[in-house]
Short mmCIF file of C-alpha atoms in Angstrom, two decimals:
data_model
loop_
_atom_site.label_atom_id
_atom_site.label_comp_id
_atom_site.label_asym_id
_atom_site.label_seq_id
_atom_site.Cartn_x
_atom_site.Cartn_y
_atom_site.Cartn_z
CA MET A 16 -14.45 126.06 -91.18
CA LEU A 17 -14.16 122.87 -88.93
CA LEU A 18 -16.81 124.13 -86.62
CA LEU A 19 -19.27 124.71 -89.25
CA CYS A 20 -18.68 121.00 -90.36
CA GLN A 21 -19.05 119.55 -86.95
CA LYS A 22 -22.46 121.20 -86.33
CA GLY A 23 -23.81 119.71 -89.39
CA SER A 24 -25.38 122.81 -90.73
CA CYS A 25 -25.56 122.81 -94.47
CA LEU A 26 -24.08 125.42 -96.32
CA ALA A 27 -25.19 125.57 -99.86
CA PHE A 28 -21.99 125.17 -101.88
CA ASN A 29 -18.73 123.37 -101.32
CA LEU A 30 -19.91 121.75 -98.25
CA LYS A 31 -19.00 118.23 -99.00
CA TYR A 32 -15.62 119.50 -100.41
CA ILE A 33 -14.92 121.32 -97.23
CA CYS A 34 -15.71 118.24 -95.04
CA SER A 35 -13.55 115.97 -97.25
CA VAL A 36 -10.70 118.32 -96.88
CA PHE A 37 -10.97 118.87 -93.16
CA LEU A 38 -11.95 115.31 -92.05
CA PHE A 39 -9.51 113.53 -94.33
CA LYS A 40 -6.92 112.79 -91.54
CA GLY A 41 -9.62 110.75 -89.58
CA SER A 42 -11.20 108.33 -91.96
CA THR A 43 -12.38 108.34 -95.39
CA LEU A 44 -15.74 107.03 -94.45
CA LEU A 45 -16.64 109.84 -92.02
CA SER A 46 -19.41 112.09 -93.26
CA CYS A 47 -20.92 115.14 -91.59
CA ASN A 48 -24.55 113.79 -91.47
CA ARG A 49 -23.60 110.86 -89.10
CA HIS A 50 -23.89 111.53 -85.35
CA TYR A 51 -21.70 109.13 -83.47
CA ARG A 52 -20.32 108.74 -79.87
CA SER A 53 -21.62 112.28 -79.01
CA GLN A 54 -25.41 111.67 -79.24
CA PRO A 55 -27.34 110.17 -76.23
CA THR A 56 -28.76 107.29 -78.57
CA HIS A 57 -25.29 106.13 -79.27
CA GLY A 58 -25.31 102.35 -79.15
CA ILE A 59 -29.04 101.99 -78.99
CA GLY A 60 -29.26 98.69 -80.91
CA ARG A 61 -26.48 96.71 -79.03
CA PHE A 62 -27.35 93.42 -77.55
CA ARG A 63 -24.34 91.22 -78.07
CA HIS A 64 -22.98 92.22 -74.78
CA LEU A 65 -26.10 90.81 -73.01
CA LEU A 66 -25.85 87.30 -74.38
CA PRO A 67 -23.97 84.62 -72.59
CA PRO A 68 -20.49 84.05 -73.84
CA GLU A 69 -20.51 81.63 -76.76
CA LEU A 70 -18.32 78.51 -76.71
CA SER A 71 -15.97 78.34 -79.58
CA LYS A 72 -17.30 75.64 -82.08
CA ARG A 73 -14.07 74.73 -83.59
CA LYS A 74 -13.48 71.11 -84.57
CA ARG A 75 -10.79 70.72 -82.00
CA ASP A 76 -13.09 71.35 -79.03
CA ARG A 77 -15.85 69.06 -80.31
CA VAL A 78 -15.27 65.97 -78.19
CA ARG A 79 -14.64 67.22 -74.70
CA MET A 80 -16.01 65.55 -71.55
CA LYS A 81 -18.64 67.48 -69.63
CA GLU A 82 -17.79 68.09 -66.02
CA ILE A 83 -19.03 65.44 -63.71
CA GLN A 84 -21.25 66.74 -60.91
CA ALA A 85 -20.71 65.22 -57.58
CA GLY A 86 -24.00 66.12 -55.99
CA SER A 87 -24.78 67.25 -52.61
CA ASP A 88 -26.30 65.61 -49.52
CA HIS A 89 -29.79 65.70 -50.70
CA GLU A 90 -29.33 65.24 -54.54
CA TYR A 91 -27.48 62.67 -56.58
CA GLY A 92 -24.88 63.79 -59.16
CA ASP A 93 -24.53 62.45 -62.70
CA LEU A 94 -26.16 58.97 -62.83
CA ASN A 95 -25.81 56.55 -65.86
CA ILE A 96 -28.86 54.25 -66.44
CA GLN A 97 -27.42 51.55 -68.53
CA MET A 98 -29.60 48.94 -70.54
CA THR A 99 -27.94 45.88 -72.08
CA ALA A 100 -29.56 43.30 -74.16
CA TYR A 101 -29.13 41.04 -77.01
CA ASP A 102 -32.13 42.46 -78.86
CA MET A 103 -31.61 45.86 -80.23
CA CYS A 104 -35.19 46.98 -80.83
CA LEU A 105 -36.13 46.05 -77.24
CA VAL A 106 -33.22 47.95 -75.72
CA GLU A 107 -33.86 51.03 -77.91
CA HIS A 108 -37.61 51.15 -77.20
CA PHE A 109 -36.81 50.83 -73.33
CA ALA A 110 -34.33 53.56 -73.56
CA GLN A 111 -36.81 55.76 -75.36
CA TYR A 112 -39.35 55.10 -72.72
CA VAL A 113 -36.93 55.87 -69.78
CA HIS A 114 -36.00 59.16 -71.48
CA LYS A 115 -39.65 60.10 -72.00
CA LEU A 116 -40.37 59.27 -68.41
CA CYS A 117 -37.63 61.36 -67.03
CA ASN A 118 -38.90 64.20 -69.24
CA ARG A 119 -42.23 63.75 -67.95
CA LEU A 120 -41.05 63.76 -64.24
CA SER A 121 -38.96 66.84 -65.03
CA ILE A 122 -35.64 65.22 -64.35
CA ARG A 123 -32.82 66.67 -66.26
CA VAL A 124 -31.41 64.26 -68.98
CA ASN A 125 -27.89 65.32 -69.70
CA GLU A 126 -27.19 62.73 -72.45
CA SER A 127 -28.77 59.76 -74.11
CA TYR A 128 -26.31 57.85 -76.14
CA ALA A 129 -25.44 54.18 -77.27
CA MET A 130 -22.30 52.38 -76.39
CA PRO A 131 -20.39 50.46 -79.02
CA THR A 132 -21.77 47.05 -79.83
CA LYS A 133 -20.03 44.02 -78.64
CA THR A 134 -20.12 40.90 -81.00
CA MET A 135 -19.52 37.52 -79.35
CA GLU A 136 -18.97 34.01 -81.03
CA VAL A 137 -20.48 31.20 -79.00
CA MET A 138 -18.51 28.12 -79.50
CA LEU A 139 -19.77 24.85 -78.22
CA VAL A 140 -18.12 21.41 -77.74
CA GLN A 141 -19.30 18.85 -80.30
CA GLU A 142 -21.21 15.85 -78.94
CA GLN A 143 -18.80 13.21 -80.31
CA GLY A 144 -15.39 14.68 -80.08
CA SER A 145 -13.83 17.62 -78.21
CA ARG A 146 -13.64 19.94 -81.04
CA LEU A 147 -15.29 23.45 -80.83
CA TYR A 148 -17.74 24.26 -83.43
CA LEU A 149 -19.41 27.71 -84.07
CA ASP A 150 -22.97 27.85 -82.69
CA ALA A 151 -24.07 31.39 -82.92
CA VAL A 152 -22.78 34.95 -83.17
CA LEU A 153 -24.51 37.27 -80.56
CA THR A 154 -24.40 41.00 -80.46
CA THR A 155 -24.77 42.84 -77.22
CA HIS A 156 -26.32 46.39 -77.44
CA GLN A 157 -26.08 48.88 -74.73
CA ARG A 158 -27.88 52.17 -74.33
CA VAL A 159 -27.17 54.89 -71.61
CA VAL A 160 -29.35 57.64 -70.35
CA GLN A 161 -27.48 60.14 -68.18
CA ILE A 162 -29.54 62.01 -65.60
CA SER A 163 -28.59 64.42 -62.93
CA GLY A 164 -30.19 66.41 -60.18
CA LEU A 165 -32.26 63.44 -58.83
CA SER A 166 -33.48 64.12 -55.22
CA SER A 167 -32.85 61.49 -52.57
CA THR A 168 -36.54 60.95 -51.68
CA PHE A 169 -37.55 60.53 -55.35
CA ALA A 170 -34.77 58.05 -56.30
CA PRO A 171 -36.32 54.83 -54.87
CA VAL A 172 -39.73 55.74 -56.59
CA LEU A 173 -38.09 56.28 -59.96
CA LEU A 174 -36.18 52.91 -59.66
CA GLU A 175 -39.48 51.19 -58.70
CA VAL A 176 -41.19 52.58 -61.87
CA ILE A 177 -38.31 51.59 -64.20
CA GLN A 178 -37.99 48.06 -62.67
CA SER A 179 -41.73 47.47 -63.05
CA ASN A 180 -41.48 48.19 -66.76
CA GLN A 181 -38.39 46.40 -67.43
CA PRO A 182 -38.83 44.14 -70.59
CA GLU A 183 -37.46 40.57 -70.48
CA GLY A 184 -33.81 40.04 -71.34
CA VAL A 185 -32.90 43.58 -70.70
CA HIS A 186 -30.35 43.98 -67.89
CA LEU A 187 -30.66 47.19 -66.06
CA SER A 188 -27.74 48.99 -64.13
CA VAL A 189 -27.71 52.40 -62.56
CA LYS A 190 -24.23 53.60 -61.67
CA GLU A 191 -22.53 56.98 -61.05
CA HIS A 192 -20.77 58.61 -63.88
CA THR A 193 -17.04 58.39 -63.95
CA GLU A 194 -14.38 59.51 -66.28
CA ALA A 195 -13.62 55.87 -67.21
CA ASP A 196 -17.07 55.59 -68.44
CA PHE A 197 -16.46 58.34 -70.95
CA LYS A 198 -13.04 57.08 -72.05
CA VAL A 199 -14.49 53.83 -73.03
CA ARG A 200 -16.43 55.45 -75.79
CA LEU A 201 -13.32 57.04 -77.43
CA LYS A 202 -11.02 55.40 -79.87
CA ALA A 203 -7.71 53.80 -78.71
CA ARG A 204 -4.46 55.44 -79.75
CA PRO A 205 -1.75 52.91 -79.77
CA GLU A 206 0.86 55.23 -81.44
CA LEU A 207 0.50 57.66 -78.51
CA GLU A 208 0.73 55.00 -76.00
CA GLU A 209 3.76 53.60 -77.67
CA LEU A 210 5.47 56.98 -77.59
CA MET A 211 4.54 57.57 -73.91
CA ALA A 212 6.02 54.17 -72.97
CA GLN A 213 9.25 55.00 -74.78
CA MET A 214 9.41 58.32 -73.07
CA SER A 215 9.32 56.91 -69.55
CA MET N 17 51.96 61.25 -79.14
CA LYS N 18 48.57 60.33 -77.81
CA ILE N 19 45.54 60.78 -80.14
CA LYS N 20 42.87 62.32 -77.98
CA ALA N 21 40.49 63.20 -80.94
CA GLU N 22 38.24 60.00 -81.02
CA PRO N 23 36.92 60.02 -77.34
CA ARG N 24 35.95 63.68 -77.52
CA LYS N 25 33.90 63.13 -80.60
CA LYS N 26 31.72 60.56 -78.83
CA LYS N 27 31.09 63.04 -75.83
CA LYS N 28 29.85 65.92 -78.14
CA VAL N 29 27.36 63.99 -80.34
CA ASP N 30 25.70 61.65 -77.80
CA PRO N 31 23.93 63.78 -75.27
CA ARG N 32 23.01 66.33 -77.99
CA ARG N 33 21.68 63.67 -80.25
CA GLU N 34 19.80 62.17 -77.34
CA GLN N 35 18.37 65.58 -76.20
CA ALA N 36 17.25 66.23 -79.85
CA GLN N 37 15.53 62.97 -80.04
CA LYS N 38 13.79 63.43 -76.75
CA ASP N 39 12.59 67.00 -77.85
CA ARG N 40 11.30 65.50 -81.08
CA MET N 41 9.39 62.89 -79.33
CA LYS N 42 7.88 65.39 -76.86
CA LYS N 43 6.81 67.56 -79.69
CA LYS N 44 5.14 64.63 -81.51
CA ILE N 45 3.37 63.64 -78.28
CA LYS N 46 2.17 67.28 -77.82
CA LYS N 47 0.78 67.36 -81.39
CA MET N 48 -1.01 64.00 -81.06
CA GLU N 49 -2.62 65.02 -77.76
CA LYS N 50 -3.78 68.18 -79.46
CA ALA N 51 -5.60 66.30 -82.14
CA ALA N 52 -9.24 65.85 -81.20
CA GLN N 53 -10.21 62.42 -79.87
CA GLU N 54 -12.61 60.57 -82.10
CA MET N 55 -15.60 58.48 -80.78
CA ILE N 56 -15.96 54.71 -81.71
CA PRO N 57 -18.60 54.62 -84.46
CA ILE N 58 -21.62 52.64 -83.46
CA GLU N 59 -22.46 49.69 -85.73
CA ASP N 60 -26.20 49.71 -84.78
CA PHE N 61 -26.67 53.07 -86.62
CA VAL N 62 -24.91 52.04 -89.83
CA THR N 63 -27.23 50.05 -92.22
CA PRO N 64 -25.45 46.95 -93.65
CA PHE N 65 -24.58 47.16 -97.33
CA LYS N 66 -26.98 44.42 -98.37
CA PHE N 67 -30.06 46.51 -97.23
CA LEU N 68 -29.01 49.62 -99.16
CA ASP N 69 -30.21 48.08 -102.50
CA ALA N 70 -33.40 49.98 -103.29
CA SER N 71 -34.46 47.84 -106.27
CA ARG N 72 -35.67 44.99 -103.90
CA VAL N 73 -39.09 46.11 -102.78
CA ARG N 74 -41.87 43.83 -101.61
CA GLU N 75 -45.24 44.29 -103.04
CA ILE N 76 -48.04 44.73 -100.38
CA SER N 77 -50.95 42.46 -100.92
CA PRO N 78 -54.34 44.35 -101.02
CA LEU N 79 -56.38 44.06 -97.97
CA SER N 80 -60.15 43.57 -97.82
CA PHE N 81 -62.48 46.16 -96.45
CA GLU N 82 -63.34 44.12 -93.45
CA GLU N 83 -59.81 43.48 -92.62
CA ASN N 84 -59.02 47.08 -92.76
CA GLU N 85 -61.99 47.90 -90.41
CA ARG N 86 -60.83 45.16 -88.03
CA ARG N 87 -57.33 46.64 -87.93
CA ALA N 88 -58.52 50.17 -87.33
CA LEU N 89 -60.84 49.10 -84.52
CA LEU N 90 -58.09 47.07 -82.99
CA LEU N 91 -55.82 49.93 -83.05
CA LYS N 92 -58.39 52.08 -81.24
CA LYS N 93 -58.90 49.44 -78.64
CA TRP N 94 -55.08 49.20 -77.98
CA ALA N 95 -54.72 52.82 -77.75
CA LEU N 96 -57.52 52.98 -75.08
CA TYR N 97 -55.87 50.14 -73.15
CA LYS N 98 -52.53 51.78 -73.18
CA GLN N 99 -54.06 55.05 -71.97
CA LYS N 100 -55.66 53.33 -69.06
CA GLU N 101 -52.44 51.61 -68.28
CA HIS N 102 -50.60 54.99 -68.30
CA GLU N 103 -53.29 56.64 -66.17
CA ALA N 104 -52.98 53.82 -63.58
CA GLU N 105 -49.22 54.11 -63.48
CA MET N 106 -49.33 57.92 -62.95
CA GLU N 107 -51.87 57.21 -60.23
CA THR N 108 -49.65 54.77 -58.35
CA LEU N 109 -46.69 57.19 -58.68
CA LYS N 110 -48.83 59.99 -57.07
CA SER N 111 -50.02 57.79 -54.29
CA LEU N 112 -46.40 56.68 -53.69
CA MET N 113 -45.17 60.21 -53.43
CA ALA N 114 -48.14 61.30 -51.18
CA ALA N 115 -47.51 58.26 -48.87
CA GLN N 116 -43.84 59.17 -48.77
CA GLN N 117 -44.44 62.81 -47.96
CA GLU N 118 -46.93 61.88 -45.13
CA ALA N 119 -44.45 59.43 -43.54
CA LEU N 120 -41.76 62.02 -43.70
CA GLU N 121 -43.96 64.61 -42.01
CA GLU N 122 -44.89 62.30 -39.26
CA LEU N 123 -41.24 61.37 -38.73
CA ARG N 124 -40.39 65.05 -38.41
CA LEU N 125 -42.90 65.48 -35.74
CA GLU N 126 -41.51 62.56 -33.98
CA SER N 127 -37.79 63.51 -34.20
CA GLU N 128 -35.87 66.00 -36.15
CA GLU N 129 -32.68 63.90 -36.37
CA LEU N 130 -34.20 60.96 -37.71
CA TYR N 131 -35.99 63.17 -40.36
CA GLN N 132 -32.69 64.73 -41.45
CA ALA N 133 -31.01 61.16 -41.62
CA ALA N 134 -33.68 59.94 -43.75
CA ILE N 135 -33.53 62.88 -46.16
CA ARG N 136 -29.88 62.28 -46.94
CA ARG N 137 -28.90 60.37 -50.02
CA ASP N 138 -28.23 56.64 -49.78
CA LYS N 139 -24.64 55.47 -50.63
CA ASP N 140 -25.52 51.92 -50.93
CA LEU N 141 -28.27 52.51 -53.52
CA PHE N 142 -25.69 52.84 -56.45
CA PRO N 143 -24.49 50.88 -58.25
CA PHE N 144 -27.71 49.13 -58.69
CA GLU N 145 -28.03 46.01 -60.89
CA LYS N 146 -31.10 44.00 -61.99
CA GLU N 147 -31.71 41.32 -64.53
CA GLY N 148 -34.87 41.56 -66.54
CA PRO N 149 -37.81 39.00 -65.98
CA SER N 150 -37.29 35.76 -68.03
CA TYR N 151 -39.92 34.13 -70.19
CA THR N 152 -39.70 30.70 -68.20
CA PRO N 153 -38.68 29.95 -64.74
CA GLN N 154 -35.31 28.27 -64.24
CA VAL N 155 -35.24 24.65 -65.16
CA PRO N 156 -33.92 22.59 -62.22
CA GLY N 157 -30.93 20.27 -62.93
CA TYR N 158 -30.02 21.93 -66.23
CA GLU N 159 -26.48 21.39 -67.43
CA ALA N 160 -25.29 23.85 -69.94
CA PRO N 161 -23.30 22.65 -72.81
CA GLU N 162 -19.43 23.15 -72.54
CA GLY N 163 -17.96 25.85 -74.68
CA LYS N 164 -16.71 29.31 -74.62
CA CYS N 165 -17.48 32.85 -75.83
CA ILE N 166 -14.97 34.78 -77.98
CA ASP N 167 -15.14 38.33 -78.19
CA ILE N 168 -14.74 39.44 -81.89
CA THR N 169 -15.56 43.14 -81.45
CA LYS N 170 -13.71 45.22 -84.05
CA VAL N 171 -11.10 47.40 -82.22
CA TYR N 172 -11.04 50.84 -83.59
CA THR N 173 -7.82 52.83 -83.36
CA GLN N 174 -7.16 56.50 -84.10
CA GLU N 175 -4.15 57.01 -86.45
CA PHE N 176 -1.99 60.07 -86.22
CA LYS N 177 -2.49 61.99 -89.37
CA ASN N 178 0.58 64.04 -89.98
CA ALA N 179 -0.92 66.83 -92.13
#
């Protein structure tokens, strides 16, 4: 009876009844018409195993620093092009220009972000007395374009181009990316620091 | 008869209590470190409250036909000018690269050692700093008024949410 069911040949009557009786111990979803694991076309539509492993997108792993590349003898590692100015529009447009330039010259841009704005009060001494009075409130904006894989022969050329297009009032600085640069962007945790101080 | 009960009590409770306290603190630290670190929100990207009022809209005054024509033609001229500028920049870049390649090839023919040393990356290049050009040159003999700058940037802290 079992042999008949496995081959899948249909008997007129009671076939389903027979199958359900003999295959009951396996799974209730098994049916005689389905060929699985024995046919050569088993797993014909599988593709998930060919894709690269997906990183978990849990909220916990969202803010994690990317590994800093050191670079070899002929290539620079992660470089930060930092642009600082008092005028936000200028600095944003310049950052966009630098980003587009790197795209055009096929330099890999890792990230393009903004650093937190710094506000400063300028207090000047009054002419008559020695009291300080509030003159102006200045906001300093900073944008960073992070690139990597810059070849040593091309670096001075790129610097020349960026310098020649530098707008007035924008301070340019190119540095290597460090962990400290990343930590500046994160919020301070005073409670944690307190506990750590108490522990040690 | 000597009463020895009191000193014994102190011995039992103190180290255990201290140990329990330390364990609790360690647990708390671990929990806090596990929580994801938040980034400081950037004030540039947050529109101020007074600009969110949608009822205040400025009416655009109607322009004459000649004015529209003039503006359109000006835009076209500006686009052409910028295109020429961009092409010139690309040309200079290409010529720079070509000159560099030629120089390196000549150097290679001269001596292999120097060529290898030239190809290496420059350690003194970074960090690189440069000020932008200023609108006017420096005024000689200028005395800046006395005063000071106070940093009033808002300091954001991440609080531990005991959920």
